[in-house]
Amino acid sequence: MRYLFKEGGFMPDPYWTAMLSIGIIVVAITFLAAVFLLIYSFIQIKRAATALTDFLAATDSKLNPLLKEAEETLKSIRAVSDDIGSATSNIRNISGALSNIALQVRIFGLLTEGLQNLLSDRITGLKAGIKAALDVLLNKEKKGGE
């Protein structure tokens, strides 16, 4: 750096003084721009945080009824499932009862058939006995009525 000597002291060169002044002004403007940029960034971050908070609140208010409805739907599905299980159990019971009834009807049919055969044999025997008795009576009357 060059200095000019004057009476009573020395003074820096005007070129360097101008350069230092411009440098200080540039630094001051840069500092002010950085401060402005930081303030602007903080404001934008605050706006974004507010918007995010509002969005989350709106989403929460929309999701709560949906979650409650989903819970009710699951309860209804569970109730229907239980009812279907109960109906299936009842159908099994009815099916078992119908199987027992069918078995009883078969047994009753076999008993009826056996009873028919037995009665048929007895009726045939009774008819044969009555016929024989009538033949004997008719033969006696023909012979003289003893």
Short mmCIF file of N, CA and C in Angstrom, two decimals:
data_model
loop_
_atom_site.label_atom_id
_atom_site.label_comp_id
_atom_site.label_asym_id
_atom_site.label_seq_id
_atom_site.Cartn_x
_atom_site.Cartn_y
_atom_site.Cartn_z
N MET A 1 0.84 -1.16 0.00
CA MET A 1 0.00 0.00 0.00
C MET A 1 0.90 1.24 0.00
N ARG A 2 0.45 2.12 -0.76
CA ARG A 2 1.26 3.33 -0.86
C ARG A 2 0.65 4.40 0.00
N TYR A 3 1.50 5.18 0.58
CA TYR A 3 1.04 6.27 1.44
C TYR A 3 1.60 7.59 0.93
N LEU A 4 0.78 8.58 1.08
CA LEU A 4 1.23 9.92 0.73
C LEU A 4 1.65 10.62 2.03
N PHE A 5 2.72 11.28 1.97
CA PHE A 5 3.17 11.99 3.17
C PHE A 5 2.77 13.44 3.09
N LYS A 6 2.14 13.93 4.12
CA LYS A 6 1.74 15.33 4.20
C LYS A 6 2.31 15.89 5.48
N GLU A 7 2.04 17.10 5.64
CA GLU A 7 2.51 17.72 6.87
C GLU A 7 1.76 17.14 8.03
N GLY A 8 2.35 16.73 8.94
CA GLY A 8 1.77 16.21 10.16
C GLY A 8 1.46 14.73 10.08
N GLY A 9 1.67 14.04 9.03
CA GLY A 9 1.42 12.60 9.00
C GLY A 9 1.36 12.06 7.59
N PHE A 10 0.92 10.87 7.52
CA PHE A 10 0.81 10.29 6.17
C PHE A 10 -0.63 9.88 5.92
N MET A 11 -0.98 9.76 4.68
CA MET A 11 -2.35 9.49 4.27
C MET A 11 -2.32 8.40 3.19
N PRO A 12 -3.30 7.50 3.22
CA PRO A 12 -3.29 6.44 2.19
C PRO A 12 -3.62 7.00 0.82
N ASP A 13 -3.26 6.25 -0.17
CA ASP A 13 -3.52 6.62 -1.56
C ASP A 13 -5.02 6.67 -1.80
N PRO A 14 -5.55 7.64 -2.55
CA PRO A 14 -6.99 7.74 -2.79
C PRO A 14 -7.56 6.51 -3.52
N TYR A 15 -6.77 5.86 -4.33
CA TYR A 15 -7.22 4.65 -5.03
C TYR A 15 -7.56 3.57 -4.02
N TRP A 16 -6.67 3.38 -3.07
CA TRP A 16 -6.91 2.36 -2.05
C TRP A 16 -8.07 2.75 -1.15
N THR A 17 -8.22 3.99 -0.87
CA THR A 17 -9.33 4.45 -0.05
C THR A 17 -10.64 4.17 -0.76
N ALA A 18 -10.67 4.44 -2.03
CA ALA A 18 -11.90 4.19 -2.80
C ALA A 18 -12.19 2.69 -2.85
N MET A 19 -11.17 1.89 -3.03
CA MET A 19 -11.36 0.43 -3.08
C MET A 19 -11.85 -0.09 -1.74
N LEU A 20 -11.27 0.38 -0.66
CA LEU A 20 -11.72 -0.05 0.66
C LEU A 20 -13.15 0.39 0.92
N SER A 21 -13.48 1.59 0.50
CA SER A 21 -14.85 2.09 0.68
C SER A 21 -15.84 1.23 -0.11
N ILE A 22 -15.49 0.93 -1.34
CA ILE A 22 -16.37 0.08 -2.16
C ILE A 22 -16.49 -1.31 -1.54
N GLY A 23 -15.39 -1.85 -1.06
CA GLY A 23 -15.42 -3.17 -0.42
C GLY A 23 -16.31 -3.18 0.80
N ILE A 24 -16.20 -2.12 1.61
CA ILE A 24 -17.04 -2.03 2.81
C ILE A 24 -18.50 -1.92 2.41
N ILE A 25 -18.79 -1.16 1.38
CA ILE A 25 -20.18 -1.01 0.91
C ILE A 25 -20.70 -2.36 0.39
N VAL A 26 -19.87 -3.08 -0.37
CA VAL A 26 -20.28 -4.40 -0.89
C VAL A 26 -20.53 -5.36 0.26
N VAL A 27 -19.65 -5.36 1.26
CA VAL A 27 -19.84 -6.23 2.42
C VAL A 27 -21.12 -5.87 3.16
N ALA A 28 -21.38 -4.57 3.32
CA ALA A 28 -22.59 -4.13 4.01
C ALA A 28 -23.84 -4.54 3.23
N ILE A 29 -23.81 -4.37 1.89
CA ILE A 29 -24.96 -4.75 1.07
C ILE A 29 -25.15 -6.27 1.12
N THR A 30 -24.07 -7.02 1.07
CA THR A 30 -24.16 -8.48 1.16
C THR A 30 -24.74 -8.91 2.50
N PHE A 31 -24.27 -8.25 3.56
CA PHE A 31 -24.79 -8.57 4.90
C PHE A 31 -26.28 -8.27 4.97
N LEU A 32 -26.68 -7.10 4.45
CA LEU A 32 -28.11 -6.74 4.45
C LEU A 32 -28.92 -7.72 3.61
N ALA A 33 -28.37 -8.15 2.46
CA ALA A 33 -29.07 -9.12 1.62
C ALA A 33 -29.22 -10.45 2.34
N ALA A 34 -28.16 -10.87 3.05
CA ALA A 34 -28.22 -12.13 3.80
C ALA A 34 -29.26 -12.04 4.90
N VAL A 35 -29.29 -10.89 5.61
CA VAL A 35 -30.29 -10.71 6.67
C VAL A 35 -31.69 -10.73 6.06
N PHE A 36 -31.89 -10.03 4.94
CA PHE A 36 -33.20 -10.01 4.27
C PHE A 36 -33.58 -11.43 3.83
N LEU A 37 -32.61 -12.17 3.26
CA LEU A 37 -32.88 -13.53 2.82
C LEU A 37 -33.25 -14.43 3.99
N LEU A 38 -32.56 -14.28 5.13
CA LEU A 38 -32.89 -15.07 6.31
C LEU A 38 -34.29 -14.75 6.82
N ILE A 39 -34.63 -13.46 6.86
CA ILE A 39 -35.97 -13.06 7.32
C ILE A 39 -37.02 -13.62 6.37
N TYR A 40 -36.79 -13.50 5.06
CA TYR A 40 -37.73 -14.02 4.08
C TYR A 40 -37.87 -15.55 4.22
N SER A 41 -36.75 -16.24 4.44
CA SER A 41 -36.78 -17.70 4.62
C SER A 41 -37.57 -18.08 5.86
N PHE A 42 -37.35 -17.37 6.96
CA PHE A 42 -38.10 -17.66 8.19
C PHE A 42 -39.60 -17.46 7.97
N ILE A 43 -39.96 -16.39 7.25
CA ILE A 43 -41.38 -16.13 6.98
C ILE A 43 -41.97 -17.27 6.13
N GLN A 44 -41.22 -17.70 5.12
CA GLN A 44 -41.72 -18.78 4.26
C GLN A 44 -41.81 -20.10 5.03
N ILE A 45 -40.83 -20.37 5.90
CA ILE A 45 -40.88 -21.58 6.72
C ILE A 45 -42.08 -21.55 7.65
N LYS A 46 -42.36 -20.37 8.21
CA LYS A 46 -43.52 -20.24 9.10
C LYS A 46 -44.81 -20.48 8.32
N ARG A 47 -44.91 -19.91 7.10
CA ARG A 47 -46.10 -20.13 6.27
C ARG A 47 -46.26 -21.62 5.93
N ALA A 48 -45.15 -22.26 5.58
CA ALA A 48 -45.21 -23.68 5.24
C ALA A 48 -45.63 -24.51 6.46
N ALA A 49 -45.10 -24.16 7.63
CA ALA A 49 -45.48 -24.89 8.85
C ALA A 49 -46.95 -24.69 9.16
N THR A 50 -47.45 -23.46 8.98
CA THR A 50 -48.87 -23.19 9.21
C THR A 50 -49.73 -23.97 8.21
N ALA A 51 -49.33 -23.97 6.95
CA ALA A 51 -50.08 -24.71 5.93
C ALA A 51 -50.06 -26.21 6.23
N LEU A 52 -48.91 -26.73 6.66
CA LEU A 52 -48.81 -28.14 7.01
C LEU A 52 -49.69 -28.47 8.21
N THR A 53 -49.70 -27.60 9.21
CA THR A 53 -50.55 -27.81 10.38
C THR A 53 -52.02 -27.81 9.98
N ASP A 54 -52.41 -26.86 9.13
CA ASP A 54 -53.80 -26.81 8.65
C ASP A 54 -54.16 -28.07 7.86
N PHE A 55 -53.23 -28.50 7.00
CA PHE A 55 -53.46 -29.71 6.21
C PHE A 55 -53.62 -30.93 7.11
N LEU A 56 -52.75 -31.05 8.11
CA LEU A 56 -52.84 -32.19 9.03
C LEU A 56 -54.14 -32.16 9.83
N ALA A 57 -54.56 -30.97 10.24
CA ALA A 57 -55.83 -30.85 10.97
C ALA A 57 -57.00 -31.23 10.08
N ALA A 58 -56.99 -30.77 8.83
CA ALA A 58 -58.07 -31.11 7.89
C ALA A 58 -58.07 -32.61 7.60
N THR A 59 -56.90 -33.17 7.41
CA THR A 59 -56.80 -34.60 7.15
C THR A 59 -57.29 -35.40 8.35
N ASP A 60 -56.91 -34.96 9.54
CA ASP A 60 -57.35 -35.64 10.76
C ASP A 60 -58.86 -35.58 10.90
N SER A 61 -59.44 -34.41 10.61
CA SER A 61 -60.90 -34.28 10.73
C SER A 61 -61.62 -35.12 9.68
N LYS A 62 -61.00 -35.34 8.53
CA LYS A 62 -61.61 -36.19 7.51
C LYS A 62 -61.38 -37.67 7.79
N LEU A 63 -60.25 -38.01 8.40
CA LEU A 63 -59.94 -39.42 8.65
C LEU A 63 -60.68 -39.99 9.85
N ASN A 64 -60.96 -39.16 10.86
CA ASN A 64 -61.65 -39.68 12.05
C ASN A 64 -63.00 -40.30 11.72
N PRO A 65 -63.88 -39.63 10.95
CA PRO A 65 -65.14 -40.29 10.60
C PRO A 65 -64.93 -41.55 9.75
N LEU A 66 -63.93 -41.50 8.88
CA LEU A 66 -63.64 -42.66 8.05
C LEU A 66 -63.19 -43.84 8.90
N LEU A 67 -62.35 -43.58 9.89
CA LEU A 67 -61.90 -44.65 10.78
C LEU A 67 -63.05 -45.20 11.60
N LYS A 68 -63.93 -44.31 12.07
CA LYS A 68 -65.10 -44.78 12.83
C LYS A 68 -66.00 -45.63 11.95
N GLU A 69 -66.19 -45.19 10.71
CA GLU A 69 -67.03 -45.95 9.79
C GLU A 69 -66.39 -47.31 9.48
N ALA A 70 -65.07 -47.33 9.34
CA ALA A 70 -64.37 -48.60 9.10
C ALA A 70 -64.54 -49.53 10.30
N GLU A 71 -64.46 -48.99 11.52
CA GLU A 71 -64.67 -49.81 12.71
C GLU A 71 -66.08 -50.38 12.74
N GLU A 72 -67.07 -49.54 12.42
CA GLU A 72 -68.46 -50.01 12.40
C GLU A 72 -68.65 -51.08 11.32
N THR A 73 -68.01 -50.88 10.18
CA THR A 73 -68.10 -51.87 9.11
C THR A 73 -67.49 -53.19 9.55
N LEU A 74 -66.34 -53.13 10.22
CA LEU A 74 -65.71 -54.35 10.71
C LEU A 74 -66.58 -55.04 11.75
N LYS A 75 -67.23 -54.25 12.63
CA LYS A 75 -68.13 -54.84 13.61
C LYS A 75 -69.31 -55.52 12.91
N SER A 76 -69.84 -54.86 11.88
CA SER A 76 -70.96 -55.44 11.13
C SER A 76 -70.53 -56.73 10.43
N ILE A 77 -69.35 -56.70 9.83
CA ILE A 77 -68.85 -57.90 9.16
C ILE A 77 -68.64 -59.01 10.17
N ARG A 78 -68.13 -58.67 11.35
CA ARG A 78 -67.93 -59.67 12.39
C ARG A 78 -69.27 -60.25 12.83
N ALA A 79 -70.29 -59.38 12.98
CA ALA A 79 -71.62 -59.85 13.38
C ALA A 79 -72.21 -60.75 12.30
N VAL A 80 -72.06 -60.36 11.03
CA VAL A 80 -72.57 -61.19 9.94
C VAL A 80 -71.84 -62.52 9.91
N SER A 81 -70.54 -62.49 10.13
CA SER A 81 -69.76 -63.73 10.17
C SER A 81 -70.24 -64.63 11.30
N ASP A 82 -70.50 -64.05 12.47
CA ASP A 82 -71.02 -64.85 13.58
C ASP A 82 -72.39 -65.42 13.24
N ASP A 83 -73.24 -64.60 12.60
CA ASP A 83 -74.57 -65.08 12.20
C ASP A 83 -74.46 -66.21 11.18
N ILE A 84 -73.52 -66.08 10.25
CA ILE A 84 -73.33 -67.14 9.26
C ILE A 84 -72.85 -68.41 9.95
N GLY A 85 -71.96 -68.27 10.92
CA GLY A 85 -71.50 -69.44 11.68
C GLY A 85 -72.65 -70.09 12.42
N SER A 86 -73.50 -69.27 13.02
CA SER A 86 -74.67 -69.79 13.74
C SER A 86 -75.63 -70.47 12.77
N ALA A 87 -75.86 -69.83 11.61
CA ALA A 87 -76.75 -70.44 10.61
C ALA A 87 -76.18 -71.75 10.11
N THR A 88 -74.88 -71.80 9.90
CA THR A 88 -74.24 -73.04 9.45
C THR A 88 -74.41 -74.13 10.50
N SER A 89 -74.25 -73.77 11.75
CA SER A 89 -74.44 -74.74 12.83
C SER A 89 -75.89 -75.23 12.86
N ASN A 90 -76.83 -74.30 12.69
CA ASN A 90 -78.24 -74.69 12.66
C ASN A 90 -78.54 -75.60 11.48
N ILE A 91 -77.96 -75.29 10.32
CA ILE A 91 -78.16 -76.14 9.15
C ILE A 91 -77.59 -77.52 9.39
N ARG A 92 -76.43 -77.60 10.05
CA ARG A 92 -75.86 -78.91 10.39
C ARG A 92 -76.81 -79.67 11.30
N ASN A 93 -77.35 -78.97 12.28
CA ASN A 93 -78.29 -79.62 13.20
C ASN A 93 -79.52 -80.11 12.45
N ILE A 94 -80.06 -79.26 11.55
CA ILE A 94 -81.23 -79.66 10.76
C ILE A 94 -80.89 -80.84 9.87
N SER A 95 -79.71 -80.80 9.25
CA SER A 95 -79.28 -81.91 8.40
C SER A 95 -79.18 -83.19 9.19
N GLY A 96 -78.61 -83.10 10.39
CA GLY A 96 -78.53 -84.29 11.25
C GLY A 96 -79.91 -84.79 11.63
N ALA A 97 -80.81 -83.86 11.95
CA ALA A 97 -82.18 -84.26 12.31
C ALA A 97 -82.87 -84.90 11.11
N LEU A 98 -82.68 -84.34 9.91
CA LEU A 98 -83.28 -84.94 8.72
C LEU A 98 -82.71 -86.32 8.44
N SER A 99 -81.42 -86.49 8.69
CA SER A 99 -80.82 -87.82 8.53
C SER A 99 -81.44 -88.80 9.50
N ASN A 100 -81.64 -88.36 10.74
CA ASN A 100 -82.28 -89.24 11.73
C ASN A 100 -83.71 -89.56 11.32
N ILE A 101 -84.44 -88.55 10.81
CA ILE A 101 -85.82 -88.78 10.37
C ILE A 101 -85.83 -89.77 9.21
N ALA A 102 -84.90 -89.59 8.25
CA ALA A 102 -84.84 -90.51 7.11
C ALA A 102 -84.55 -91.93 7.59
N LEU A 103 -83.66 -92.07 8.56
CA LEU A 103 -83.36 -93.39 9.11
C LEU A 103 -84.59 -93.98 9.79
N GLN A 104 -85.31 -93.14 10.55
CA GLN A 104 -86.52 -93.61 11.24
C GLN A 104 -87.59 -94.02 10.22
N VAL A 105 -87.71 -93.25 9.13
CA VAL A 105 -88.69 -93.59 8.08
C VAL A 105 -88.31 -94.92 7.43
N ARG A 106 -87.02 -95.13 7.16
CA ARG A 106 -86.57 -96.41 6.61
C ARG A 106 -86.89 -97.56 7.55
N ILE A 107 -86.57 -97.33 8.83
CA ILE A 107 -86.86 -98.38 9.82
C ILE A 107 -88.36 -98.64 9.88
N PHE A 108 -89.15 -97.56 9.88
CA PHE A 108 -90.60 -97.70 9.91
C PHE A 108 -91.09 -98.44 8.67
N GLY A 109 -90.51 -98.13 7.51
CA GLY A 109 -90.87 -98.83 6.27
C GLY A 109 -90.55 -100.31 6.36
N LEU A 110 -89.37 -100.62 6.90
CA LEU A 110 -89.01 -102.04 7.06
C LEU A 110 -89.94 -102.74 8.03
N LEU A 111 -90.26 -102.05 9.14
CA LEU A 111 -91.20 -102.64 10.11
C LEU A 111 -92.58 -102.84 9.48
N THR A 112 -93.02 -101.85 8.72
CA THR A 112 -94.32 -101.95 8.05
C THR A 112 -94.32 -103.10 7.05
N GLU A 113 -93.21 -103.21 6.30
CA GLU A 113 -93.11 -104.30 5.34
C GLU A 113 -93.13 -105.65 6.04
N GLY A 114 -92.38 -105.75 7.13
CA GLY A 114 -92.38 -107.00 7.90
C GLY A 114 -93.76 -107.30 8.46
N LEU A 115 -94.43 -106.26 8.98
CA LEU A 115 -95.78 -106.44 9.52
C LEU A 115 -96.75 -106.83 8.41
N GLN A 116 -96.58 -106.24 7.22
CA GLN A 116 -97.44 -106.61 6.09
C GLN A 116 -97.24 -108.07 5.73
N ASN A 117 -95.97 -108.48 5.66
CA ASN A 117 -95.70 -109.88 5.34
C ASN A 117 -96.30 -110.81 6.39
N LEU A 118 -96.13 -110.45 7.66
CA LEU A 118 -96.68 -111.27 8.75
C LEU A 118 -98.20 -111.32 8.68
N LEU A 119 -98.81 -110.14 8.51
CA LEU A 119 -100.28 -110.09 8.42
C LEU A 119 -100.76 -110.81 7.16
N SER A 120 -100.01 -110.66 6.06
CA SER A 120 -100.39 -111.33 4.83
C SER A 120 -100.38 -112.84 5.02
N ASP A 121 -99.33 -113.34 5.70
CA ASP A 121 -99.27 -114.78 5.97
C ASP A 121 -100.43 -115.21 6.87
N ARG A 122 -100.73 -114.45 7.90
CA ARG A 122 -101.82 -114.81 8.82
C ARG A 122 -103.18 -114.71 8.11
N ILE A 123 -103.33 -113.65 7.31
CA ILE A 123 -104.61 -113.51 6.59
C ILE A 123 -104.77 -114.65 5.60
N THR A 124 -103.67 -114.99 4.93
CA THR A 124 -103.74 -116.12 4.00
C THR A 124 -104.11 -117.39 4.75
N GLY A 125 -103.47 -117.58 5.89
CA GLY A 125 -103.81 -118.76 6.72
C GLY A 125 -105.24 -118.72 7.21
N LEU A 126 -105.69 -117.54 7.64
CA LEU A 126 -107.07 -117.38 8.12
C LEU A 126 -108.06 -117.63 6.98
N LYS A 127 -107.73 -117.11 5.79
CA LYS A 127 -108.59 -117.35 4.64
C LYS A 127 -108.66 -118.84 4.32
N ALA A 128 -107.50 -119.46 4.37
CA ALA A 128 -107.47 -120.91 4.10
C ALA A 128 -108.29 -121.66 5.15
N GLY A 129 -108.19 -121.23 6.41
CA GLY A 129 -108.97 -121.88 7.49
C GLY A 129 -110.46 -121.66 7.30
N ILE A 130 -110.83 -120.43 6.99
CA ILE A 130 -112.26 -120.13 6.78
C ILE A 130 -112.77 -120.90 5.57
N LYS A 131 -111.98 -120.96 4.52
CA LYS A 131 -112.39 -121.70 3.33
C LYS A 131 -112.55 -123.18 3.64
N ALA A 132 -111.61 -123.70 4.40
CA ALA A 132 -111.70 -125.12 4.77
C ALA A 132 -112.93 -125.37 5.63
N ALA A 133 -113.19 -124.43 6.57
CA ALA A 133 -114.36 -124.60 7.44
C ALA A 133 -115.63 -124.50 6.62
N LEU A 134 -115.67 -123.56 5.71
CA LEU A 134 -116.86 -123.43 4.86
C LEU A 134 -117.03 -124.66 3.98
N ASP A 135 -115.91 -125.16 3.46
CA ASP A 135 -115.99 -126.37 2.64
C ASP A 135 -116.53 -127.54 3.47
N VAL A 136 -116.08 -127.62 4.70
CA VAL A 136 -116.56 -128.71 5.58
C VAL A 136 -118.05 -128.52 5.84
N LEU A 137 -118.47 -127.31 6.15
CA LEU A 137 -119.89 -127.04 6.41
C LEU A 137 -120.73 -127.31 5.17
N LEU A 138 -120.22 -126.86 4.05
CA LEU A 138 -120.98 -127.07 2.83
C LEU A 138 -121.04 -128.55 2.48
N ASN A 139 -119.98 -129.26 2.71
CA ASN A 139 -119.97 -130.70 2.46
C ASN A 139 -120.93 -131.41 3.40
N LYS A 140 -121.04 -130.99 4.63
CA LYS A 140 -121.96 -131.61 5.59
C LYS A 140 -123.39 -131.33 5.16
N GLU A 141 -123.65 -130.14 4.73
CA GLU A 141 -125.01 -129.83 4.32
C GLU A 141 -125.39 -130.62 3.08
N LYS A 142 -124.45 -130.83 2.23
CA LYS A 142 -124.73 -131.60 1.05
C LYS A 142 -124.95 -133.05 1.41
N LYS A 143 -124.33 -133.54 2.42
CA LYS A 143 -124.42 -134.93 2.79
C LYS A 143 -125.65 -135.17 3.66
N GLY A 144 -126.21 -134.26 4.12
CA GLY A 144 -127.39 -134.55 4.88
C GLY A 144 -127.55 -133.71 6.10
N GLY A 145 -126.85 -132.86 6.35
CA GLY A 145 -127.04 -131.92 7.42
C GLY A 145 -126.73 -132.41 8.78
N GLU A 146 -125.87 -133.22 8.95
CA GLU A 146 -125.52 -133.70 10.27
C GLU A 146 -125.01 -132.63 11.07
#
